[in-house]
Short mmCIF file of C-alpha atoms and ligand atoms in Angstrom, two decimals:
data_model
loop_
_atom_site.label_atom_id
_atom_site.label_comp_id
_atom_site.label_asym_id
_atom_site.label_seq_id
_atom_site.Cartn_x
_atom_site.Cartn_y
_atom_site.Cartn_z
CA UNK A 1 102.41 246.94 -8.24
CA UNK A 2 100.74 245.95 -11.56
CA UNK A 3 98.78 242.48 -9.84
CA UNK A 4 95.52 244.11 -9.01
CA UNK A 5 93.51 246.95 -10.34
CA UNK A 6 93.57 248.42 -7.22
CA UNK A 7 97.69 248.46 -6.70
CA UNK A 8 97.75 249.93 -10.26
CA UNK A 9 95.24 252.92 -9.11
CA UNK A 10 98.16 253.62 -6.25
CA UNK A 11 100.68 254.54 -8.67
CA UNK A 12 98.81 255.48 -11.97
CA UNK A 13 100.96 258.80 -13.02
CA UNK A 14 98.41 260.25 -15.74
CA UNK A 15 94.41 261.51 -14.59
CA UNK A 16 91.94 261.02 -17.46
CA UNK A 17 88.46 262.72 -16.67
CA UNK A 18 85.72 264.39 -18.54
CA UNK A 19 86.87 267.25 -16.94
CA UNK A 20 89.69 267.56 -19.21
CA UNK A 21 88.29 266.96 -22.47
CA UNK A 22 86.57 269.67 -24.59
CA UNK A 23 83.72 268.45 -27.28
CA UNK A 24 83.68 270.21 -30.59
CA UNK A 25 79.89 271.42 -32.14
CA UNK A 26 79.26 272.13 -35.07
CA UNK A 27 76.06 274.85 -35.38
CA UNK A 28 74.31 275.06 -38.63
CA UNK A 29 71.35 277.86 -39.66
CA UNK A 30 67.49 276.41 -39.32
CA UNK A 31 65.61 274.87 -37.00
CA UNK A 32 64.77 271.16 -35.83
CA UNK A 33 68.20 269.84 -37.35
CA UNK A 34 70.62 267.18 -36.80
CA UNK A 35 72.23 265.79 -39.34
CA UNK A 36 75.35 263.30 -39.10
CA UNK A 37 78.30 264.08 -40.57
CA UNK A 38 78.85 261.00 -43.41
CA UNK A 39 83.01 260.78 -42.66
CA UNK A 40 82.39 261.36 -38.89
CA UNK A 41 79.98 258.41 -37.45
CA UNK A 42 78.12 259.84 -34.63
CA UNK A 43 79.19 263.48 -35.21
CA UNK A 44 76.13 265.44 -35.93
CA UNK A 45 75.69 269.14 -36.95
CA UNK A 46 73.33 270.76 -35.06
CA UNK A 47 70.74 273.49 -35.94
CA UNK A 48 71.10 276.51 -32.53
CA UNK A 49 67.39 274.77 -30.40
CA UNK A 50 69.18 271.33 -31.30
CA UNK A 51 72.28 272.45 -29.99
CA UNK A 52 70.75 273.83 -27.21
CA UNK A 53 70.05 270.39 -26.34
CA UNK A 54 73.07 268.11 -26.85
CA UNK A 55 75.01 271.03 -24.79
CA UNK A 56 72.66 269.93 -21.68
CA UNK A 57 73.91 266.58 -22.60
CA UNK A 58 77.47 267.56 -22.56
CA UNK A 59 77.14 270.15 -19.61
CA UNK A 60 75.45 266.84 -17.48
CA UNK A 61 78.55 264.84 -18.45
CA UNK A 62 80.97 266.94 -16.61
CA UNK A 63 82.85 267.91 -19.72
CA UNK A 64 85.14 270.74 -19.43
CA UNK A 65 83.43 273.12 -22.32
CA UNK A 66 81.96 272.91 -25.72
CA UNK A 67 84.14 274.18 -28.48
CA UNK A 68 81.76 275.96 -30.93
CA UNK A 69 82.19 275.78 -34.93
CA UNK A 70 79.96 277.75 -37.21
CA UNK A 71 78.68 276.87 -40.76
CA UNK A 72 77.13 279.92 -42.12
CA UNK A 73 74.02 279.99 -44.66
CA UNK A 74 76.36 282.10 -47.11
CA UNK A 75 80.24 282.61 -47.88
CA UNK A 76 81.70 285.71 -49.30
CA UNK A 77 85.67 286.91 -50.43
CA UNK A 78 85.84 288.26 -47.08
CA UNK A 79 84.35 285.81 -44.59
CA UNK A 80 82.23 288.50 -43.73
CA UNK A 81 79.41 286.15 -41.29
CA UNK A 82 82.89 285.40 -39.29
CA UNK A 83 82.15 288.58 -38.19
CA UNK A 84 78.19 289.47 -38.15
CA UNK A 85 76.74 290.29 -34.40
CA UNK A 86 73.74 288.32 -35.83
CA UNK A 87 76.22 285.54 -37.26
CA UNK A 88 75.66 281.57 -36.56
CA UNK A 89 78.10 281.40 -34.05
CA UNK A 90 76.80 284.57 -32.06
CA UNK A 91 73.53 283.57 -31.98
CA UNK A 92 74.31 280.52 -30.64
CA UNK A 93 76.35 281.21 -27.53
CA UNK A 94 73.77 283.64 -26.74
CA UNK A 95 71.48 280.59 -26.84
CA UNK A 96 73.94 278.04 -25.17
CA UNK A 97 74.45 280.94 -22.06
CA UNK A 98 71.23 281.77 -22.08
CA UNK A 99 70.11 278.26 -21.32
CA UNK A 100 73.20 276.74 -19.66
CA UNK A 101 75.01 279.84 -18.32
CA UNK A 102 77.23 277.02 -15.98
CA UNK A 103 78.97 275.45 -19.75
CA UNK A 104 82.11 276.96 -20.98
CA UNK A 105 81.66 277.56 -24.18
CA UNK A 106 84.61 278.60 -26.47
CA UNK A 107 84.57 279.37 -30.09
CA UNK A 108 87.14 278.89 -33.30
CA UNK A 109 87.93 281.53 -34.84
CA UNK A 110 88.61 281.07 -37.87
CA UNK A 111 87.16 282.56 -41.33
CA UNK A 112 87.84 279.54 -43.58
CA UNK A 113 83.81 278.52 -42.70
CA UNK A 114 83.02 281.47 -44.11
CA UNK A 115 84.82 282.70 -47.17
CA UNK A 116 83.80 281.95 -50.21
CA UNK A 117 87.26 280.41 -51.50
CA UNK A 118 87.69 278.50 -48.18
CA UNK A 119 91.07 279.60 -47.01
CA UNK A 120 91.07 280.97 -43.40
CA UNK A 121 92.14 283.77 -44.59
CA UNK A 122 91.52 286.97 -47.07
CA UNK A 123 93.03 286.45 -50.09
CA UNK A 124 95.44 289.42 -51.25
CA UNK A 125 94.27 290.99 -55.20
CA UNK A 126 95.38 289.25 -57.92
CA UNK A 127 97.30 286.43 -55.90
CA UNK A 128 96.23 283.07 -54.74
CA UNK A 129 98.06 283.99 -51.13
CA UNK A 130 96.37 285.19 -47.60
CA UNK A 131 97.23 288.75 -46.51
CA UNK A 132 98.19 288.22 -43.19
CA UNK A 133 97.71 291.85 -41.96
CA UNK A 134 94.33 292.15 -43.55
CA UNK A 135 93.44 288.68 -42.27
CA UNK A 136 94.25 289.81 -38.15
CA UNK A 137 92.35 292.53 -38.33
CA UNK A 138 89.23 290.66 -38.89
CA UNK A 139 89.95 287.85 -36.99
CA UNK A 140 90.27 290.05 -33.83
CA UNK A 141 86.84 291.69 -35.19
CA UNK A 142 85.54 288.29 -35.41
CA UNK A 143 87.00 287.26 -31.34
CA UNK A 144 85.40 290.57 -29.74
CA UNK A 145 81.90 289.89 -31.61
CA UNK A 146 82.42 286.38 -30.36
CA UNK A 147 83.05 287.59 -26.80
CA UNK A 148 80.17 290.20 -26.87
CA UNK A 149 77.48 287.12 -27.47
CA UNK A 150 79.03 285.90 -24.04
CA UNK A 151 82.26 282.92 -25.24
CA UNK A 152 83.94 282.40 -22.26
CA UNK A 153 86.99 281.70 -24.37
CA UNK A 154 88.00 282.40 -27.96
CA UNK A 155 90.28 280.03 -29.84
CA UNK A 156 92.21 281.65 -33.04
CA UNK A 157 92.76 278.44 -35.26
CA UNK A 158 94.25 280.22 -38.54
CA UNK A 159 98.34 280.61 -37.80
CA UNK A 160 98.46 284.18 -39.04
CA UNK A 161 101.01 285.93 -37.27
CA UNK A 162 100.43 288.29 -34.84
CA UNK A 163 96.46 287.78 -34.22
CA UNK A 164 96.67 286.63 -30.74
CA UNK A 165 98.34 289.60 -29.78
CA UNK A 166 96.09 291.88 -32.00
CA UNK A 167 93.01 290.13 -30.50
CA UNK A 168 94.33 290.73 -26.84
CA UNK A 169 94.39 294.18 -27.55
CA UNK A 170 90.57 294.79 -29.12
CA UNK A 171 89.17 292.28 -26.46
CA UNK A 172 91.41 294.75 -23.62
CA UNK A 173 89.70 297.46 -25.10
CA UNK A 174 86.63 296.62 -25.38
CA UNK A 175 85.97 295.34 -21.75
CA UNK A 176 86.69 292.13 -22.23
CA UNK A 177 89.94 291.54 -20.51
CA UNK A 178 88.50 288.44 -18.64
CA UNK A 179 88.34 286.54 -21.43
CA UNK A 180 91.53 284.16 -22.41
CA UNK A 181 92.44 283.12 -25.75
CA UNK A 182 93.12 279.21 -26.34
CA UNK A 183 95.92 279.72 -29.38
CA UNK A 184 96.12 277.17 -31.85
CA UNK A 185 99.91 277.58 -31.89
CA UNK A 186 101.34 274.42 -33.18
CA UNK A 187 98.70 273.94 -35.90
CA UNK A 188 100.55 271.55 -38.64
CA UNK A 189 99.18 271.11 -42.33
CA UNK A 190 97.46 267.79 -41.91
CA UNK A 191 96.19 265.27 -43.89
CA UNK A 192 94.17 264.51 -40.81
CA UNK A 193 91.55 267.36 -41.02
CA UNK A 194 89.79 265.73 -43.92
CA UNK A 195 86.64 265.19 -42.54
CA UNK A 196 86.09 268.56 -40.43
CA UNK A 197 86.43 270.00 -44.03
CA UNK A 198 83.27 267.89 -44.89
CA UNK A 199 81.59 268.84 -41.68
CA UNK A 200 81.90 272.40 -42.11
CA UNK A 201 82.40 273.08 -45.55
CA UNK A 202 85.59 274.64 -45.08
CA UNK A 203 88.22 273.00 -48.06
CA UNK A 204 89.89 275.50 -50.06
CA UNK A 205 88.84 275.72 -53.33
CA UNK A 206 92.37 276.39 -54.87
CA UNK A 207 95.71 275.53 -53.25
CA UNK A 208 96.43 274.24 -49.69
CA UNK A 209 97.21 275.72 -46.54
CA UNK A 210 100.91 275.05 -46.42
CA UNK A 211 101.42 279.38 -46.67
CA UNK A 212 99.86 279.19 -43.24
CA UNK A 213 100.00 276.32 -41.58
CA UNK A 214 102.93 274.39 -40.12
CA UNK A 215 105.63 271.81 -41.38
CA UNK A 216 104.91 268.06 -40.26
CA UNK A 217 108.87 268.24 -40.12
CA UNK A 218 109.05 270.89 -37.97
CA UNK A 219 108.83 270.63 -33.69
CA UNK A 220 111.23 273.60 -32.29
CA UNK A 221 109.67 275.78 -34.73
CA UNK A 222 106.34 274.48 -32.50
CA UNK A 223 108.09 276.19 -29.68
CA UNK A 224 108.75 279.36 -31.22
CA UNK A 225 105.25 279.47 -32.12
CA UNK A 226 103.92 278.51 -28.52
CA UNK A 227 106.29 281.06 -26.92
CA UNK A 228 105.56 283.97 -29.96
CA UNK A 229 101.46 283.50 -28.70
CA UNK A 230 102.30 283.49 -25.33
CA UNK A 231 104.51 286.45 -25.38
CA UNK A 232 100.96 288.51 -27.05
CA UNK A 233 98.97 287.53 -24.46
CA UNK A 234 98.04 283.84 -25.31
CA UNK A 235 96.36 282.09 -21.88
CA UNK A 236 96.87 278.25 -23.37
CA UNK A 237 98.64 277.15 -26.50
CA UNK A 238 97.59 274.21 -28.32
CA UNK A 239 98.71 271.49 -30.46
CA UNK A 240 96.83 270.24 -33.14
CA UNK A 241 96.44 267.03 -33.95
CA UNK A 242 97.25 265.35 -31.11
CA UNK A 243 98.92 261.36 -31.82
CA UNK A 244 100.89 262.44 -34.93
CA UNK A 245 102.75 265.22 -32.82
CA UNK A 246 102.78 263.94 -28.75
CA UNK A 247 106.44 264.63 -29.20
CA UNK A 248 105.46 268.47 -30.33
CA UNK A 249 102.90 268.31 -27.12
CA UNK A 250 105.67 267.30 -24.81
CA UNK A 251 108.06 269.68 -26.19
CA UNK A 252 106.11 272.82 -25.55
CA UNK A 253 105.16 271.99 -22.27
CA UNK A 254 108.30 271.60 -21.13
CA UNK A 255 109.43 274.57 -23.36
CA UNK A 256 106.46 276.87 -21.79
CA UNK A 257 105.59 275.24 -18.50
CA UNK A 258 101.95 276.68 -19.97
CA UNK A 259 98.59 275.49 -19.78
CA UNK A 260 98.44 272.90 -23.09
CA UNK A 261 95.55 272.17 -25.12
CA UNK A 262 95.87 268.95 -27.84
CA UNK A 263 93.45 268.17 -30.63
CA UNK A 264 92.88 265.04 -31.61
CA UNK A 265 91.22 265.85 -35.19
CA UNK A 266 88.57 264.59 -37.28
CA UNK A 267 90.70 262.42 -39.33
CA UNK A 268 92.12 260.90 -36.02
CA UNK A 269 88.29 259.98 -34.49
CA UNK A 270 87.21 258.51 -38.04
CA UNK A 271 89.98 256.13 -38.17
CA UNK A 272 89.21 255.07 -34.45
CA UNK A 273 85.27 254.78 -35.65
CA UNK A 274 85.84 252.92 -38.91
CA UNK A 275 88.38 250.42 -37.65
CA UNK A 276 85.54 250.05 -34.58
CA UNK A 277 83.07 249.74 -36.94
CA UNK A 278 84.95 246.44 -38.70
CA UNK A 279 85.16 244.86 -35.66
CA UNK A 280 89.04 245.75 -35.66
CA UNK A 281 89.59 247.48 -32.11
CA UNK A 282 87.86 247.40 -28.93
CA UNK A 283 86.85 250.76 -29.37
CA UNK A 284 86.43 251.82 -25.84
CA UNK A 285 89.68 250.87 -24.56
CA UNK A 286 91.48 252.35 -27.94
CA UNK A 287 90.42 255.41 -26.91
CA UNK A 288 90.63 255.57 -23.54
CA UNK A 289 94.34 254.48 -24.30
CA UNK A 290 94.77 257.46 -27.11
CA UNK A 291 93.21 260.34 -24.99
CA UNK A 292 95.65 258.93 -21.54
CA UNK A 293 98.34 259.02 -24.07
CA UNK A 294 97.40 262.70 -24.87
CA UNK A 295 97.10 263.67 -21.21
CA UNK A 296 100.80 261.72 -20.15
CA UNK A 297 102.50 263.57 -23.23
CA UNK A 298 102.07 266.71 -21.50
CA UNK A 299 98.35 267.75 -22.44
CA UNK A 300 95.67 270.05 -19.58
CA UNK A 301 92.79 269.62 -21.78
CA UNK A 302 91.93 267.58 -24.77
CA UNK A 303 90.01 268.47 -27.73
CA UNK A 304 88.11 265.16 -28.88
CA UNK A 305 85.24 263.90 -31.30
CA UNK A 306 84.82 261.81 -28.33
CA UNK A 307 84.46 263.60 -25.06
CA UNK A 308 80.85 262.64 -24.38
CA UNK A 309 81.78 258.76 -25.51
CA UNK A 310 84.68 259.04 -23.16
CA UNK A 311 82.66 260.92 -20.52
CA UNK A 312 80.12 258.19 -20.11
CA UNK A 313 83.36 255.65 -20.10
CA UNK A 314 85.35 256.83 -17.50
CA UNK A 315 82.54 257.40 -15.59
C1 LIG B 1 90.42 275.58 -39.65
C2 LIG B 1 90.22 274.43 -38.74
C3 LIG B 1 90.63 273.13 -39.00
C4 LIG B 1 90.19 272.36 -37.96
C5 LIG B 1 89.56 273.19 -37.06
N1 LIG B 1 89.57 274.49 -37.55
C6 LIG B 1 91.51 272.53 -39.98
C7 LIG B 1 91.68 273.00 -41.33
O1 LIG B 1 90.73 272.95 -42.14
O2 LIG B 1 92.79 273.40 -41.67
C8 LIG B 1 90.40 270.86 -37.91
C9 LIG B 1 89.65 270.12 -36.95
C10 LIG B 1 89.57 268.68 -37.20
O3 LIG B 1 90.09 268.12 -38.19
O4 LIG B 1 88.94 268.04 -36.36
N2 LIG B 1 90.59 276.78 -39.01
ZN1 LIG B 2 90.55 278.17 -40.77
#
């Protein structure tokens, strides 16, 4: 059954389409801009007109929806543009729906882009940790000003406890039942989010995120997580990155039987590019092969650096 491309297509087991991957943006203040990201080759951050743009691009491509990252003009102790009804990000989904009201567009939420020390965070007085408590209350602040500018999905990305549940409740009350949250449940501390920090300006100016963020070593404390989210209201869970922890992916699946999101990271899509880029991989197909692996570990959608590379590939 392997002898011809054909007989292969009669019993391939795992669907790879631009329908399942998501493409990450990153939306910067001014006008006219796009400028690549130096660790990222052929990421670019976008100014809201630009973005505007590539998202017809993307839309055209058949890819699933944009995931939307904000780089603010300023930073402040309490991420306060996180949460600013004229802030980056809300300014441009109102653009992106305004112009292509057919895109999903989701957005991280996250305050790390926007505090001045970096950590997603607030930091508690006179310590070097985040207050969680603190910290959910304006993240769920942050998701309902998010869903007001018109996100079709919000995606909490900072692993404090209790925020999915807590930004359930404000988006419930608020009229906004409709829209799901994408938990980053199973986010681990990686080494492999280098270059996002570059791209949007987000690495901690003191300490790591270790308080926060999960154990490489761990994978049934993964499921805990996934379940915890899902329990407060969580619509998909998510893994993140994705080819360090396909076993994680797998596991909550199975675990959850819920929809499951993996991101394959920044530090995962510059390796790809820079071995490419020496002439070390046939780029194309060591994708292709990465983001099926992805999908046949137990993944619905698929965050990826990549998706309008891949979308024009699998075409
Ligand atoms: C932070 C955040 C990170 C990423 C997305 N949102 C990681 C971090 O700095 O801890 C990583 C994405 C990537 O590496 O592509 N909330
Ligand atoms: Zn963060």
């Amino acid at each position: 059954m392997r002898r011809t491309d054909t007989l292969r297509g009669l019993v391939r087991e795992t669907e790879l389409t631009p329908a399942h991957l998501i493409q990450p943006a990153f939306v910067i203040a001014g006008e006219g801009i796009r400028e690549e990201v130096p660790s990222m080759p052929g990421v670019e951050r976008f100014s809201i007109n630009n973005l505007v743009e590539e998202a017809g691009e993307v839309a055209t491509a058949g890819i699933g929806a944009l995931m939307l990252f904000g780089i603010p003009n300023a930073k402040d102790e309490f991420g306060t543009g996180a949460y600013d009804d004229e802030g980056i990000v809300q300014m441009a989904v109102r653009a992106l729906k305004d112009a292509h009201p057919d895109l999903v567009v989701m957005t991280d939420v996250c305050l790390c882009e926007y505090t001045s020390h970096g950590h997603c965070g607030v930091i508690r007085e006179g310590s070097t940790e985040v207050d969680n408590d603190i910290s959910v209350e304006l993240l769920a602040k942050t998701a309902l000003s998010h869903a007001e500018a018109g996100a079709d999905a919000v995606a909490p990305s900072d692993m404090m406890d209790g925020r999915v549940g807590s930004i359930r409740h404000q988006l419930d009350e608020e009229g906004h039942s409709g829209v799901p949250i994408i938990a980053y449940s199973a986010k681990y501390a990686s080494a492999y989010y280098g270059p996002f920090r570059d791209a949007a300006e987000s690495t901690p100016e003191f300490g790591d995120r270790r308080g926060y963020q999960m154990d490489p070593a761990n994978a049934a404390e993964a499921v805990r997580e996934a379940e915890l989210d899902l329990e407060e209201g969580a619509d998909m869970v998510m893994v993140k990155p994705a080819l360090p922890y396909l076993d994680v992916v797998r596991r909550v699946k199975d675990a959850t039987g819920a929809p499951v999101a993996a991101y394959h990271v920044s530090g995962e899509y510059s390796m790809l590019k820079a071995a490419a880029a020496n002439g070390w991989i046939d780029e194309r197909a060591a994708v292709v092969e990465a983001l099926t692996s992805i999908r046949r570990a137990g993944a619905d959608a698929i965050v990826t650096y990549y998706a309008k590379e891949a979308a024009e590939w699998l075409r």
